[in-house]
Tab-separated table of C-alpha atoms in Angstrom:
chain	number	residue	atom	x	y	z
A	413	UNK	CA	-20.226	53.606	111.579
A	414	UNK	CA	-18.193	53.795	108.395
A	415	UNK	CA	-17.761	50.507	106.539
A	416	UNK	CA	-15.532	49.979	103.515
A	417	UNK	CA	-16.014	47.093	101.099
A	418	UNK	CA	-13.705	46.025	98.294
A	419	UNK	CA	-14.678	43.893	95.340
A	420	UNK	CA	-13.378	41.494	94.175
A	421	UNK	CA	-11.515	39.913	97.081
A	422	UNK	CA	-9.093	38.312	94.651
A	423	UNK	CA	-8.318	38.770	90.981
A	424	UNK	CA	-6.010	36.898	88.621
A	425	UNK	CA	-5.291	38.310	85.155
A	426	UNK	CA	-2.786	37.757	82.352
A	427	UNK	CA	-0.067	40.317	81.838
A	428	UNK	CA	-1.070	43.304	79.738
A	429	UNK	CA	-4.726	43.446	80.741
A	430	UNK	CA	-6.400	46.595	81.973
A	431	UNK	CA	-8.275	46.061	85.220
A	432	UNK	CA	-10.540	47.818	87.708
A	433	UNK	CA	-10.659	47.390	91.466
A	434	UNK	CA	-13.740	48.578	93.299
A	435	UNK	CA	-14.214	50.184	96.685
A	436	UNK	CA	-17.441	51.306	98.328
A	437	UNK	CA	-18.073	53.090	101.617
A	438	UNK	CA	-21.247	53.621	103.592
A	439	UNK	CA	-20.820	57.173	104.906
A	440	UNK	CA	-20.185	59.785	102.216
A	441	UNK	CA	-18.955	62.370	104.767
A	442	UNK	CA	-15.303	61.597	104.145
A	443	UNK	CA	-12.304	63.896	104.007
A	444	UNK	CA	-10.301	61.836	101.584
A	445	UNK	CA	-9.816	58.375	100.158
A	446	UNK	CA	-6.481	56.673	99.763
A	447	UNK	CA	-5.390	53.611	97.818
A	448	UNK	CA	-2.494	51.562	99.190
A	449	UNK	CA	-0.481	48.624	97.977
A	450	UNK	CA	0.753	45.903	100.320
A	451	UNK	CA	3.291	43.297	99.294
A	452	UNK	CA	3.496	40.029	101.277
A	453	UNK	CA	5.177	40.572	104.630
A	454	UNK	CA	5.574	44.285	104.012
A	455	UNK	CA	3.985	47.522	105.169
A	456	UNK	CA	1.680	49.712	103.128
A	457	UNK	CA	2.764	51.888	100.226
A	458	UNK	CA	0.547	54.845	99.375
A	459	UNK	CA	-0.466	54.901	95.718
A	460	UNK	CA	-3.001	57.685	95.315
A	461	UNK	CA	-4.830	60.121	97.571
A	462	UNK	CA	-8.076	61.751	96.461
A	463	UNK	CA	-9.385	64.682	98.467
A	464	UNK	CA	-13.147	64.812	98.986
A	465	UNK	CA	-13.413	67.761	96.582
A	466	UNK	CA	-11.640	65.885	93.786
A	467	UNK	CA	-13.006	63.318	91.357
A	468	UNK	CA	-9.842	61.543	90.271
A	469	UNK	CA	-6.089	61.254	90.596
A	470	UNK	CA	-3.566	59.732	88.222
A	471	UNK	CA	-0.083	58.366	88.714
A	472	UNK	CA	1.579	56.583	85.834
A	473	UNK	CA	-0.518	53.551	84.889
A	474	UNK	CA	-2.831	54.081	87.863
A	475	UNK	CA	-5.997	56.133	87.889
A	476	UNK	CA	-8.301	56.426	90.882
A	477	UNK	CA	-11.762	57.956	90.752
A	478	UNK	CA	-14.051	59.074	93.536
A	479	UNK	CA	-17.828	59.488	93.527
A	480	UNK	CA	-18.483	60.675	97.037
A	481	UNK	CA	-22.242	60.963	96.696
A	482	UNK	CA	-22.607	57.306	95.729
A	483	UNK	CA	-19.879	56.133	98.095
A	484	UNK	CA	-17.668	54.582	95.442
A	485	UNK	CA	-14.097	54.638	94.235
A	486	UNK	CA	-12.337	52.679	91.529
A	487	UNK	CA	-8.678	52.012	90.937
A	488	UNK	CA	-7.858	51.469	87.275
A	489	UNK	CA	-4.580	49.770	86.399
A	490	UNK	CA	-3.558	49.972	82.766
A	491	UNK	CA	-1.384	47.416	80.996
A	492	UNK	CA	-0.890	45.279	84.092
A	493	UNK	CA	2.520	43.759	84.824
A	494	UNK	CA	3.615	40.851	87.061
A	495	UNK	CA	5.199	43.424	89.367
A	496	UNK	CA	1.719	44.790	90.067
A	497	UNK	CA	0.889	41.609	91.964
A	498	UNK	CA	0.047	42.640	95.527
A	499	UNK	CA	-2.892	43.353	97.800
A	500	UNK	CA	-4.584	46.673	97.105
A	501	UNK	CA	-6.278	48.415	100.005
A	502	UNK	CA	-8.767	51.234	99.917
A	503	UNK	CA	-9.149	53.478	102.968
A	504	UNK	CA	-11.307	56.482	103.778
A	505	UNK	CA	-10.454	59.172	106.266
A	506	UNK	CA	-13.253	60.519	108.388
A	507	UNK	CA	-13.179	63.109	111.073
A	508	UNK	CA	-14.413	62.220	114.499
A	509	UNK	CA	-14.757	64.337	117.604
A	510	UNK	CA	-11.396	63.254	118.961
A	511	UNK	CA	-9.439	63.386	115.756
A	512	UNK	CA	-9.184	61.464	112.535
A	513	UNK	CA	-8.548	57.901	111.465
A	514	UNK	CA	-8.551	55.684	108.387
A	515	UNK	CA	-11.107	52.951	107.865
A	516	UNK	CA	-9.789	50.209	105.600
A	517	UNK	CA	-11.420	47.732	103.291
A	518	UNK	CA	-10.390	44.076	103.376
A	519	UNK	CA	-8.350	44.475	100.202
A	520	UNK	CA	-8.200	42.946	96.739
A	521	UNK	CA	-5.434	40.403	96.179
A	522	UNK	CA	-4.186	40.864	92.623
A	523	UNK	CA	-2.105	38.339	90.712
A	524	UNK	CA	-0.775	39.269	87.290
A	525	UNK	CA	0.468	36.204	85.431
A	526	UNK	CA	3.367	36.467	82.945
B	865	UNK	CA	13.808	60.918	108.649
B	866	UNK	CA	12.816	60.089	105.118
B	867	UNK	CA	10.140	57.642	106.154
B	868	UNK	CA	8.348	56.126	109.124
B	869	UNK	CA	10.730	53.810	110.948
B	870	UNK	CA	9.560	50.915	113.093
B	871	UNK	CA	11.584	48.608	115.302
B	872	UNK	CA	12.053	45.783	115.731
B	873	UNK	CA	10.939	44.450	112.346
B	874	UNK	CA	10.301	41.047	113.880
B	875	UNK	CA	9.706	40.022	117.472
B	876	UNK	CA	9.140	36.548	118.896
B	877	UNK	CA	8.139	36.479	122.532
B	878	UNK	CA	6.874	33.973	125.032
B	879	UNK	CA	3.303	34.131	126.223
B	880	UNK	CA	3.033	36.287	129.331
B	881	UNK	CA	6.023	38.498	128.564
B	882	UNK	CA	5.780	42.248	127.946
B	883	UNK	CA	6.881	43.746	124.613
B	884	UNK	CA	7.599	47.266	123.412
B	885	UNK	CA	7.259	48.326	119.800
B	886	UNK	CA	8.776	51.570	118.596
B	887	UNK	CA	7.712	54.018	115.900
B	888	UNK	CA	9.725	56.986	114.677
B	889	UNK	CA	7.496	59.160	112.465
B	890	UNK	CA	8.457	61.503	109.686
B	891	UNK	CA	9.856	64.745	111.031
B	892	UNK	CA	7.141	67.397	111.186
B	893	UNK	CA	4.267	64.908	111.146
B	894	UNK	CA	2.222	65.718	114.206
B	895	UNK	CA	-0.331	62.941	113.741
B	896	UNK	CA	0.700	59.370	114.566
B	897	UNK	CA	-1.397	56.216	114.348
B	898	UNK	CA	-1.036	52.580	115.353
B	899	UNK	CA	-2.883	49.850	113.468
B	900	UNK	CA	-2.844	46.075	113.790
B	901	UNK	CA	-3.164	43.552	110.990
B	902	UNK	CA	-3.877	40.003	112.038
B	903	UNK	CA	-3.354	37.075	109.664
B	904	UNK	CA	-5.957	37.124	106.924
B	905	UNK	CA	-7.743	40.147	108.376
B	906	UNK	CA	-7.977	43.818	107.602
B	907	UNK	CA	-6.284	46.657	109.411
B	908	UNK	CA	-7.616	47.415	112.868
B	909	UNK	CA	-7.226	50.890	114.350
B	910	UNK	CA	-5.578	50.931	117.774
B	911	UNK	CA	-4.651	54.452	118.851
B	912	UNK	CA	-4.126	57.943	117.452
B	913	UNK	CA	-1.985	60.860	118.641
B	914	UNK	CA	-2.429	64.411	117.358
B	915	UNK	CA	-0.052	67.045	118.656
B	916	UNK	CA	-0.614	67.839	122.318
B	917	UNK	CA	-4.227	66.653	122.335
B	918	UNK	CA	-5.324	63.701	124.402
B	919	UNK	CA	-4.835	60.513	122.356
B	920	UNK	CA	-7.768	58.587	120.917
B	921	UNK	CA	-7.360	55.194	122.602
B	922	UNK	CA	-10.737	53.844	121.539
B	923	UNK	CA	-9.236	51.079	119.402
B	924	UNK	CA	-7.055	49.456	122.044
B	925	UNK	CA	-8.404	45.903	122.487
B	926	UNK	CA	-7.688	45.558	126.212
B	927	UNK	CA	-6.008	47.264	129.136
B	928	UNK	CA	-2.896	45.197	128.413
B	929	UNK	CA	-2.243	47.583	125.530
B	930	UNK	CA	-0.903	51.092	126.050
B	931	UNK	CA	0.978	53.653	124.006
B	932	UNK	CA	2.972	56.768	124.631
B	933	UNK	CA	4.356	59.481	122.453
B	934	UNK	CA	7.279	61.403	123.898
B	935	UNK	CA	8.084	64.931	122.836
B	936	UNK	CA	5.548	64.788	120.046
B	937	UNK	CA	7.781	62.451	118.070
B	938	UNK	CA	8.698	58.843	118.858
B	939	UNK	CA	5.915	56.532	120.002
B	940	UNK	CA	6.073	53.262	121.922
B	941	UNK	CA	3.296	50.676	121.903
B	942	UNK	CA	3.496	48.380	124.931
B	943	UNK	CA	1.703	45.066	125.245
B	944	UNK	CA	1.761	43.544	128.717
B	945	UNK	CA	1.349	39.853	129.504
B	946	UNK	CA	1.218	38.947	125.810
B	947	UNK	CA	-1.250	36.356	124.583
B	948	UNK	CA	-1.153	34.269	121.421
B	949	UNK	CA	-4.018	36.268	119.940
B	950	UNK	CA	-1.757	39.342	120.069
B	951	UNK	CA	0.296	37.845	117.225
B	952	UNK	CA	-0.036	40.228	114.301
B	953	UNK	CA	1.764	42.871	112.290
B	954	UNK	CA	1.692	46.197	114.096
B	955	UNK	CA	1.813	49.129	111.710
B	956	UNK	CA	2.564	52.733	112.534
B	957	UNK	CA	1.675	55.675	110.315
B	958	UNK	CA	2.118	59.422	110.468
B	959	UNK	CA	0.638	62.375	108.644
B	960	UNK	CA	1.032	66.119	108.481
B	961	UNK	CA	-0.960	68.399	110.765
B	962	UNK	CA	-4.665	68.128	110.150
B	963	UNK	CA	-6.064	71.437	108.925
B	964	UNK	CA	-9.730	70.751	108.411
B	965	UNK	CA	-11.172	69.213	105.291
B	966	UNK	CA	-7.923	69.065	103.341
B	967	UNK	CA	-6.350	66.342	105.404
B	968	UNK	CA	-3.223	64.772	104.067
B	969	UNK	CA	-2.527	61.139	103.396
B	970	UNK	CA	-0.768	58.722	105.657
B	971	UNK	CA	2.745	57.327	105.372
B	972	UNK	CA	3.126	53.872	106.870
B	973	UNK	CA	6.153	52.149	108.323
B	974	UNK	CA	7.094	48.591	107.364
B	975	UNK	CA	5.587	47.219	110.540
B	976	UNK	CA	6.647	44.969	113.389
B	977	UNK	CA	5.694	41.318	113.039
B	978	UNK	CA	4.928	40.053	116.539
B	979	UNK	CA	4.724	36.336	117.208
B	980	UNK	CA	3.679	35.133	120.640
B	981	UNK	CA	4.618	31.495	121.292
C-alpha cells in the first residue's frame, strides 16, 4: 500500500528565506507526483506536476524535484513571501487494476512572517 | 466550464437527514474523483469514475454513501442518514482521459463543507 509522508508538518520562516519541503513515498511505481497548495477553508490549487519520467519542474519561484528510485520529492520555494503561507500537499498517482487515484501526504503548514 | 464546480459550498444538516453534493467537472475530463478531508486530517479517497467503466467505490466508508455520474459529466455524492462523523469538506476533482503512464494532473473544486448537527 502506498504511503506518503511529508516533513516537516509545520514550518515558520521570516519573509525572504528560501525553503525546502520534503515528501517521501513508499512505492516507487508511480505515474506522477503533484504538489498542491491549500489555503484555509479552500480547495486545492495545483502547483506543479512531475511525470514519472521527469526529474524536476519549475514555475516561477517554485521548483519541484523527483527522485523516483529513492521515493522522494522536494518543493523548493525561493524568496518566500507572506502570501505563500498555506498548507502544501504532496500527492502521488498510482495505477491500480480498477483505475487510478491520488495518495496524499498529511501536508506541511507553512507560515511566512513579514 | 473553466474549472471544477461544486455545490453547495456549505451545507448544515441535522443528524439523520440525507444530503446530496454536486460536482460539475471540467468539460472533456472523463475521470472524476471524490475525496473527503476531515478536520485536521489528510485527504481520504472515496470514489472514482473513469468514462463508462464501473466506478471504483473502494473508498466509500459505509453503505450510507453512494455516488452517481450522469452522462459522463455531472456527479452527485449522496450521504443517507447523516452522522456527526460525516462532517468534513468533500472535494471533487477531475482529470483528462488516462492514457497509460503519462497521466495528467488533477484539478480540484473548492469543496463542499458539510456540518452535521
